[in-house]
Amino acid sequence: MPSPSSLLFSTIPIVCLLFNSCFAAPHPCCPGSQHLVALMTKYIGTFSTGRDESTVCANAESVVNAIKSELNSMPECQSPNGGGSGIMGEIDAQLTTSEHMKMVITNDDGCAYNLGFARAMFDMAKSAAGHAGNGTEWDKLTKDFGKQIDAIDTLSTELTIFVPKVLFKNPRSANFAHKKVPSPSDVRTNPGEYSAAN
């Protein structure tokens, strides 16, 4: 019969593997993170400062409608936290529970909601990119997502539009296997093809 100390040492690697997996609500699973990065890469450069409110709001509405359409077609994954519908549900829940957002939605002005939704998606993509890969290309992509977040924050200040922030838990630190995910261009071409085991 194995000793208690040998049993303890044999369970440590299993526990470590579980903690290094991609579970962090409401974050998508690892292949889902790749789909999310590929999706949001298309919208880098969409938001820039110095635009009038009607242009910003129309742009935000167009972008959010396109993102939601793509999220609806995102493949489901094994994690209960994953899938495009889960992402949309969590963002909607946080945006619509803010007292200010309830007032905005009642007044049929969706600009703050759309900017908040786009900001949340860029924030999640930034986190996913930082989690999925390593190297200068991934660092640049993470910074590009961050610049879009900064642009939305600046626009909300310039135009006095209150944009609530959606809060996400960060994915657990990427382990060695996650850092083997190839370059962002590979992920954009074949999102979801690279698991932590690749």
PDB file of C-alpha atoms in Angstrom:
ATOM      1  CA  MET A   1       0.000   0.000   0.000  1.00  0.00           C
ATOM      2  CA  PRO A   2       1.460   3.414  -0.950  1.00  0.00           C
ATOM      3  CA  SER A   3       2.410   5.742   1.849  1.00  0.00           C
ATOM      4  CA  PRO A   4       0.408   8.964   2.402  1.00  0.00           C
ATOM      5  CA  SER A   5       3.415  11.064   1.367  1.00  0.00           C
ATOM      6  CA  SER A   6       3.790   9.222  -1.964  1.00  0.00           C
ATOM      7  CA  LEU A   7       0.059   9.679  -2.633  1.00  0.00           C
ATOM      8  CA  LEU A   8       0.403  13.381  -1.933  1.00  0.00           C
ATOM      9  CA  PHE A   9       3.306  13.727  -4.362  1.00  0.00           C
ATOM     10  CA  SER A  10       1.441  11.799  -7.052  1.00  0.00           C
ATOM     11  CA  THR A  11      -1.574  14.129  -6.825  1.00  0.00           C
ATOM     12  CA  ILE A  12       0.419  17.372  -7.028  1.00  0.00           C
ATOM     13  CA  PRO A  13       1.027  17.148 -10.814  1.00  0.00           C
ATOM     14  CA  ILE A  14      -2.684  16.507 -11.427  1.00  0.00           C
ATOM     15  CA  VAL A  15      -3.689  19.515  -9.330  1.00  0.00           C
ATOM     16  CA  CYS A  16      -1.104  21.668 -11.122  1.00  0.00           C
ATOM     17  CA  LEU A  17      -2.481  20.619 -14.513  1.00  0.00           C
ATOM     18  CA  LEU A  18      -6.001  21.527 -13.450  1.00  0.00           C
ATOM     19  CA  PHE A  19      -4.927  24.942 -12.214  1.00  0.00           C
ATOM     20  CA  ASN A  20      -2.991  25.658 -15.405  1.00  0.00           C
ATOM     21  CA  SER A  21      -5.953  24.895 -17.655  1.00  0.00           C
ATOM     22  CA  CYS A  22      -7.952  27.584 -19.391  1.00  0.00           C
ATOM     23  CA  PHE A  23     -10.806  27.952 -16.953  1.00  0.00           C
ATOM     24  CA  ALA A  24     -11.619  31.520 -15.954  1.00  0.00           C
ATOM     25  CA  ALA A  25     -15.235  32.620 -16.158  1.00  0.00           C
ATOM     26  CA  PRO A  26     -16.428  34.069 -18.439  1.00  0.00           C
ATOM     27  CA  HIS A  27     -13.386  33.459 -20.593  1.00  0.00           C
ATOM     28  CA  PRO A  28     -13.686  31.109 -23.574  1.00  0.00           C
ATOM     29  CA  CYS A  29     -11.815  27.807 -23.718  1.00  0.00           C
ATOM     30  CA  CYS A  30      -8.331  27.827 -25.288  1.00  0.00           C
ATOM     31  CA  PRO A  31      -9.526  27.179 -28.865  1.00  0.00           C
ATOM     32  CA  GLY A  32     -12.287  29.694 -28.155  1.00  0.00           C
ATOM     33  CA  SER A  33      -9.673  32.241 -27.103  1.00  0.00           C
ATOM     34  CA  GLN A  34      -8.018  31.781 -30.481  1.00  0.00           C
ATOM     35  CA  HIS A  35     -11.351  32.372 -32.241  1.00  0.00           C
ATOM     36  CA  LEU A  36     -11.851  35.483 -30.128  1.00  0.00           C
ATOM     37  CA  VAL A  37      -8.392  36.845 -30.973  1.00  0.00           C
ATOM     38  CA  ALA A  38      -8.967  36.138 -34.679  1.00  0.00           C
ATOM     39  CA  LEU A  39     -12.377  37.846 -34.524  1.00  0.00           C
ATOM     40  CA  MET A  40     -11.230  41.003 -32.735  1.00  0.00           C
ATOM     41  CA  THR A  41      -8.071  41.414 -34.844  1.00  0.00           C
ATOM     42  CA  LYS A  42     -10.368  42.561 -37.661  1.00  0.00           C
ATOM     43  CA  TYR A  43     -11.500  45.532 -35.575  1.00  0.00           C
ATOM     44  CA  ILE A  44      -8.100  46.906 -34.556  1.00  0.00           C
ATOM     45  CA  GLY A  45      -8.024  50.542 -35.659  1.00  0.00           C
ATOM     46  CA  THR A  46     -11.817  50.868 -35.684  1.00  0.00           C
ATOM     47  CA  PHE A  47     -11.953  53.375 -32.839  1.00  0.00           C
ATOM     48  CA  SER A  48      -9.889  56.552 -32.877  1.00  0.00           C
ATOM     49  CA  THR A  49     -10.179  59.816 -31.002  1.00  0.00           C
ATOM     50  CA  GLY A  50     -11.326  63.159 -32.355  1.00  0.00           C
ATOM     51  CA  ARG A  51     -14.559  61.976 -34.009  1.00  0.00           C
ATOM     52  CA  ASP A  52     -18.028  63.427 -33.547  1.00  0.00           C
ATOM     53  CA  GLU A  53     -20.606  61.601 -31.447  1.00  0.00           C
ATOM     54  CA  SER A  54     -22.907  60.521 -34.285  1.00  0.00           C
ATOM     55  CA  THR A  55     -19.979  58.955 -36.187  1.00  0.00           C
ATOM     56  CA  VAL A  56     -18.662  57.202 -33.069  1.00  0.00           C
ATOM     57  CA  CYS A  57     -22.101  55.858 -32.116  1.00  0.00           C
ATOM     58  CA  ALA A  58     -22.941  54.647 -35.642  1.00  0.00           C
ATOM     59  CA  ASN A  59     -19.527  52.987 -35.889  1.00  0.00           C
ATOM     60  CA  ALA A  60     -19.943  51.315 -32.481  1.00  0.00           C
ATOM     61  CA  GLU A  61     -23.382  49.988 -33.426  1.00  0.00           C
ATOM     62  CA  SER A  62     -22.098  48.565 -36.711  1.00  0.00           C
ATOM     63  CA  VAL A  63     -19.092  46.923 -35.037  1.00  0.00           C
ATOM     64  CA  VAL A  64     -21.140  45.396 -32.206  1.00  0.00           C
ATOM     65  CA  ASN A  65     -23.747  43.996 -34.614  1.00  0.00           C
ATOM     66  CA  ALA A  66     -20.964  42.368 -36.659  1.00  0.00           C
ATOM     67  CA  ILE A  67     -19.226  41.003 -33.541  1.00  0.00           C
ATOM     68  CA  LYS A  68     -22.479  39.546 -32.172  1.00  0.00           C
ATOM     69  CA  SER A  69     -23.195  37.876 -35.495  1.00  0.00           C
ATOM     70  CA  GLU A  70     -19.764  36.233 -35.429  1.00  0.00           C
ATOM     71  CA  LEU A  71     -20.083  35.273 -31.754  1.00  0.00           C
ATOM     72  CA  ASN A  72     -23.364  33.519 -32.551  1.00  0.00           C
ATOM     73  CA  SER A  73     -21.549  31.369 -35.100  1.00  0.00           C
ATOM     74  CA  MET A  74     -18.502  30.710 -32.866  1.00  0.00           C
ATOM     75  CA  PRO A  75     -18.017  26.977 -32.270  1.00  0.00           C
ATOM     76  CA  GLU A  76     -19.009  25.723 -28.840  1.00  0.00           C
ATOM     77  CA  CYS A  77     -16.313  24.262 -26.624  1.00  0.00           C
ATOM     78  CA  GLN A  78     -16.259  21.827 -23.731  1.00  0.00           C
ATOM     79  CA  SER A  79     -15.948  24.470 -21.007  1.00  0.00           C
ATOM     80  CA  PRO A  80     -19.254  25.650 -19.498  1.00  0.00           C
ATOM     81  CA  ASN A  81     -17.795  29.177 -19.633  1.00  0.00           C
ATOM     82  CA  GLY A  82     -17.118  29.056 -23.356  1.00  0.00           C
ATOM     83  CA  GLY A  83     -18.999  29.715 -26.542  1.00  0.00           C
ATOM     84  CA  GLY A  84     -20.063  32.961 -28.125  1.00  0.00           C
ATOM     85  CA  SER A  85     -23.508  32.955 -26.516  1.00  0.00           C
ATOM     86  CA  GLY A  86     -21.931  32.644 -23.058  1.00  0.00           C
ATOM     87  CA  ILE A  87     -19.651  35.592 -23.765  1.00  0.00           C
ATOM     88  CA  MET A  88     -22.546  37.751 -24.993  1.00  0.00           C
ATOM     89  CA  GLY A  89     -24.706  36.764 -22.040  1.00  0.00           C
ATOM     90  CA  GLU A  90     -22.061  37.747 -19.505  1.00  0.00           C
ATOM     91  CA  ILE A  91     -21.306  41.080 -21.173  1.00  0.00           C
ATOM     92  CA  ASP A  92     -25.027  41.880 -21.519  1.00  0.00           C
ATOM     93  CA  ALA A  93     -25.659  40.962 -17.893  1.00  0.00           C
ATOM     94  CA  GLN A  94     -22.938  43.289 -16.632  1.00  0.00           C
ATOM     95  CA  LEU A  95     -23.799  46.167 -18.961  1.00  0.00           C
ATOM     96  CA  THR A  96     -27.522  46.088 -18.288  1.00  0.00           C
ATOM     97  CA  THR A  97     -27.283  45.806 -14.491  1.00  0.00           C
ATOM     98  CA  SER A  98     -25.497  49.152 -14.169  1.00  0.00           C
ATOM     99  CA  GLU A  99     -28.001  51.764 -12.923  1.00  0.00           C
ATOM    100  CA  HIS A 100     -26.728  54.230 -15.518  1.00  0.00           C
ATOM    101  CA  MET A 101     -27.107  51.665 -18.301  1.00  0.00           C
ATOM    102  CA  LYS A 102     -30.706  50.942 -17.271  1.00  0.00           C
ATOM    103  CA  MET A 103     -31.436  54.657 -17.713  1.00  0.00           C
ATOM    104  CA  VAL A 104     -29.629  54.809 -21.072  1.00  0.00           C
ATOM    105  CA  ILE A 105     -31.412  51.752 -22.445  1.00  0.00           C
ATOM    106  CA  THR A 106     -34.782  53.103 -21.245  1.00  0.00           C
ATOM    107  CA  ASN A 107     -34.078  56.261 -23.255  1.00  0.00           C
ATOM    108  CA  ASP A 108     -33.376  54.141 -26.362  1.00  0.00           C
ATOM    109  CA  ASP A 109     -29.787  55.368 -26.624  1.00  0.00           C
ATOM    110  CA  GLY A 110     -27.599  52.352 -27.231  1.00  0.00           C
ATOM    111  CA  CYS A 111     -24.336  54.221 -27.824  1.00  0.00           C
ATOM    112  CA  ALA A 112     -23.011  53.697 -24.290  1.00  0.00           C
ATOM    113  CA  TYR A 113     -24.031  50.034 -24.444  1.00  0.00           C
ATOM    114  CA  ASN A 114     -22.319  49.497 -27.821  1.00  0.00           C
ATOM    115  CA  LEU A 115     -19.119  51.224 -26.716  1.00  0.00           C
ATOM    116  CA  GLY A 116     -19.179  49.169 -23.508  1.00  0.00           C
ATOM    117  CA  PHE A 117     -19.702  45.952 -25.461  1.00  0.00           C
ATOM    118  CA  ALA A 118     -16.871  46.735 -27.903  1.00  0.00           C
ATOM    119  CA  ARG A 119     -14.592  47.708 -25.011  1.00  0.00           C
ATOM    120  CA  ALA A 120     -15.369  44.438 -23.218  1.00  0.00           C
ATOM    121  CA  MET A 121     -14.570  42.416 -26.333  1.00  0.00           C
ATOM    122  CA  PHE A 122     -11.236  44.203 -26.840  1.00  0.00           C
ATOM    123  CA  ASP A 123     -10.455  43.665 -23.155  1.00  0.00           C
ATOM    124  CA  MET A 124     -11.187  39.947 -23.425  1.00  0.00           C
ATOM    125  CA  ALA A 125      -9.179  39.690 -26.669  1.00  0.00           C
ATOM    126  CA  LYS A 126      -6.237  41.459 -25.015  1.00  0.00           C
ATOM    127  CA  SER A 127      -6.342  38.992 -22.143  1.00  0.00           C
ATOM    128  CA  ALA A 128      -6.707  36.021 -24.509  1.00  0.00           C
ATOM    129  CA  ALA A 129      -3.786  37.167 -26.682  1.00  0.00           C
ATOM    130  CA  GLY A 130      -1.571  37.578 -23.630  1.00  0.00           C
ATOM    131  CA  HIS A 131      -2.588  34.096 -22.483  1.00  0.00           C
ATOM    132  CA  ALA A 132      -2.317  32.297 -25.816  1.00  0.00           C
ATOM    133  CA  GLY A 133       1.139  33.155 -27.042  1.00  0.00           C
ATOM    134  CA  ASN A 134       4.590  34.476 -26.379  1.00  0.00           C
ATOM    135  CA  GLY A 135       6.949  36.691 -28.366  1.00  0.00           C
ATOM    136  CA  THR A 136       7.009  40.075 -30.047  1.00  0.00           C
ATOM    137  CA  GLU A 137       4.069  39.430 -32.404  1.00  0.00           C
ATOM    138  CA  TRP A 138       1.823  38.452 -29.506  1.00  0.00           C
ATOM    139  CA  ASP A 139       3.060  41.403 -27.433  1.00  0.00           C
ATOM    140  CA  LYS A 140       2.240  43.783 -30.294  1.00  0.00           C
ATOM    141  CA  LEU A 141      -1.220  42.276 -30.724  1.00  0.00           C
ATOM    142  CA  THR A 142      -1.890  42.596 -26.991  1.00  0.00           C
ATOM    143  CA  LYS A 143      -0.827  46.261 -27.130  1.00  0.00           C
ATOM    144  CA  ASP A 144      -2.987  46.892 -30.218  1.00  0.00           C
ATOM    145  CA  PHE A 145      -6.040  45.599 -28.361  1.00  0.00           C
ATOM    146  CA  GLY A 146      -5.064  47.814 -25.424  1.00  0.00           C
ATOM    147  CA  LYS A 147      -4.894  50.859 -27.717  1.00  0.00           C
ATOM    148  CA  GLN A 148      -8.481  50.249 -28.820  1.00  0.00           C
ATOM    149  CA  ILE A 149      -9.557  50.115 -25.162  1.00  0.00           C
ATOM    150  CA  ASP A 150      -7.719  53.410 -24.537  1.00  0.00           C
ATOM    151  CA  ALA A 151      -9.359  54.975 -27.617  1.00  0.00           C
ATOM    152  CA  ILE A 152     -12.841  54.002 -26.380  1.00  0.00           C
ATOM    153  CA  ASP A 153     -12.048  55.391 -22.914  1.00  0.00           C
ATOM    154  CA  THR A 154     -10.796  58.658 -24.445  1.00  0.00           C
ATOM    155  CA  LEU A 155     -13.854  58.942 -26.710  1.00  0.00           C
ATOM    156  CA  SER A 156     -16.170  58.395 -23.753  1.00  0.00           C
ATOM    157  CA  THR A 157     -14.438  61.270 -21.927  1.00  0.00           C
ATOM    158  CA  GLU A 158     -14.372  63.563 -24.973  1.00  0.00           C
ATOM    159  CA  LEU A 159     -18.043  62.961 -25.770  1.00  0.00           C
ATOM    160  CA  THR A 160     -19.193  62.657 -22.132  1.00  0.00           C
ATOM    161  CA  ILE A 161     -20.659  59.202 -22.726  1.00  0.00           C
ATOM    162  CA  PHE A 162     -20.558  57.027 -19.622  1.00  0.00           C
ATOM    163  CA  VAL A 163     -19.155  53.652 -20.679  1.00  0.00           C
ATOM    164  CA  PRO A 164     -19.331  51.069 -17.877  1.00  0.00           C
ATOM    165  CA  LYS A 165     -16.480  48.596 -17.678  1.00  0.00           C
ATOM    166  CA  VAL A 166     -17.194  44.884 -17.853  1.00  0.00           C
ATOM    167  CA  LEU A 167     -15.016  42.967 -15.409  1.00  0.00           C
ATOM    168  CA  PHE A 168     -13.499  39.624 -16.314  1.00  0.00           C
ATOM    169  CA  LYS A 169     -11.266  37.261 -14.427  1.00  0.00           C
ATOM    170  CA  ASN A 170      -7.946  36.879 -16.208  1.00  0.00           C
ATOM    171  CA  PRO A 171      -7.057  33.432 -17.501  1.00  0.00           C
ATOM    172  CA  ARG A 172      -4.643  31.637 -15.233  1.00  0.00           C
ATOM    173  CA  SER A 173      -1.021  32.146 -16.149  1.00  0.00           C
ATOM    174  CA  ALA A 174      -0.245  30.354 -19.350  1.00  0.00           C
ATOM    175  CA  ASN A 175       1.876  27.310 -18.799  1.00  0.00           C
ATOM    176  CA  PHE A 176       4.703  26.069 -21.029  1.00  0.00           C
ATOM    177  CA  ALA A 177       2.334  24.271 -23.408  1.00  0.00           C
ATOM    178  CA  HIS A 178       0.213  27.356 -23.999  1.00  0.00           C
ATOM    179  CA  LYS A 179       3.280  29.314 -24.986  1.00  0.00           C
ATOM    180  CA  LYS A 180       3.688  26.945 -27.949  1.00  0.00           C
ATOM    181  CA  VAL A 181       0.652  28.433 -29.708  1.00  0.00           C
ATOM    182  CA  PRO A 182       2.010  29.723 -33.035  1.00  0.00           C
ATOM    183  CA  SER A 183       2.087  33.280 -34.306  1.00  0.00           C
ATOM    184  CA  PRO A 184      -1.024  35.485 -34.404  1.00  0.00           C
ATOM    185  CA  SER A 185      -1.137  35.169 -38.195  1.00  0.00           C
ATOM    186  CA  ASP A 186      -1.398  31.354 -37.862  1.00  0.00           C
ATOM    187  CA  VAL A 187      -4.188  31.729 -35.308  1.00  0.00           C
ATOM    188  CA  ARG A 188      -6.033  34.259 -37.508  1.00  0.00           C
ATOM    189  CA  THR A 189      -5.861  31.815 -40.420  1.00  0.00           C
ATOM    190  CA  ASN A 190      -6.805  28.689 -38.431  1.00  0.00           C
ATOM    191  CA  PRO A 191      -8.432  29.776 -35.143  1.00  0.00           C
ATOM    192  CA  GLY A 192      -9.042  26.993 -32.655  1.00  0.00           C
ATOM    193  CA  GLU A 193      -6.661  24.547 -34.322  1.00  0.00           C
ATOM    194  CA  TYR A 194      -3.982  24.895 -31.654  1.00  0.00           C
ATOM    195  CA  SER A 195      -4.671  23.330 -28.288  1.00  0.00           C
ATOM    196  CA  ALA A 196      -2.468  23.548 -25.227  1.00  0.00           C
ATOM    197  CA  ALA A 197      -1.056  20.164 -26.202  1.00  0.00           C
ATOM    198  CA  ASN A 198       0.220  21.360 -29.607  1.00  0.00           C
TER     199      ASN A 198
END
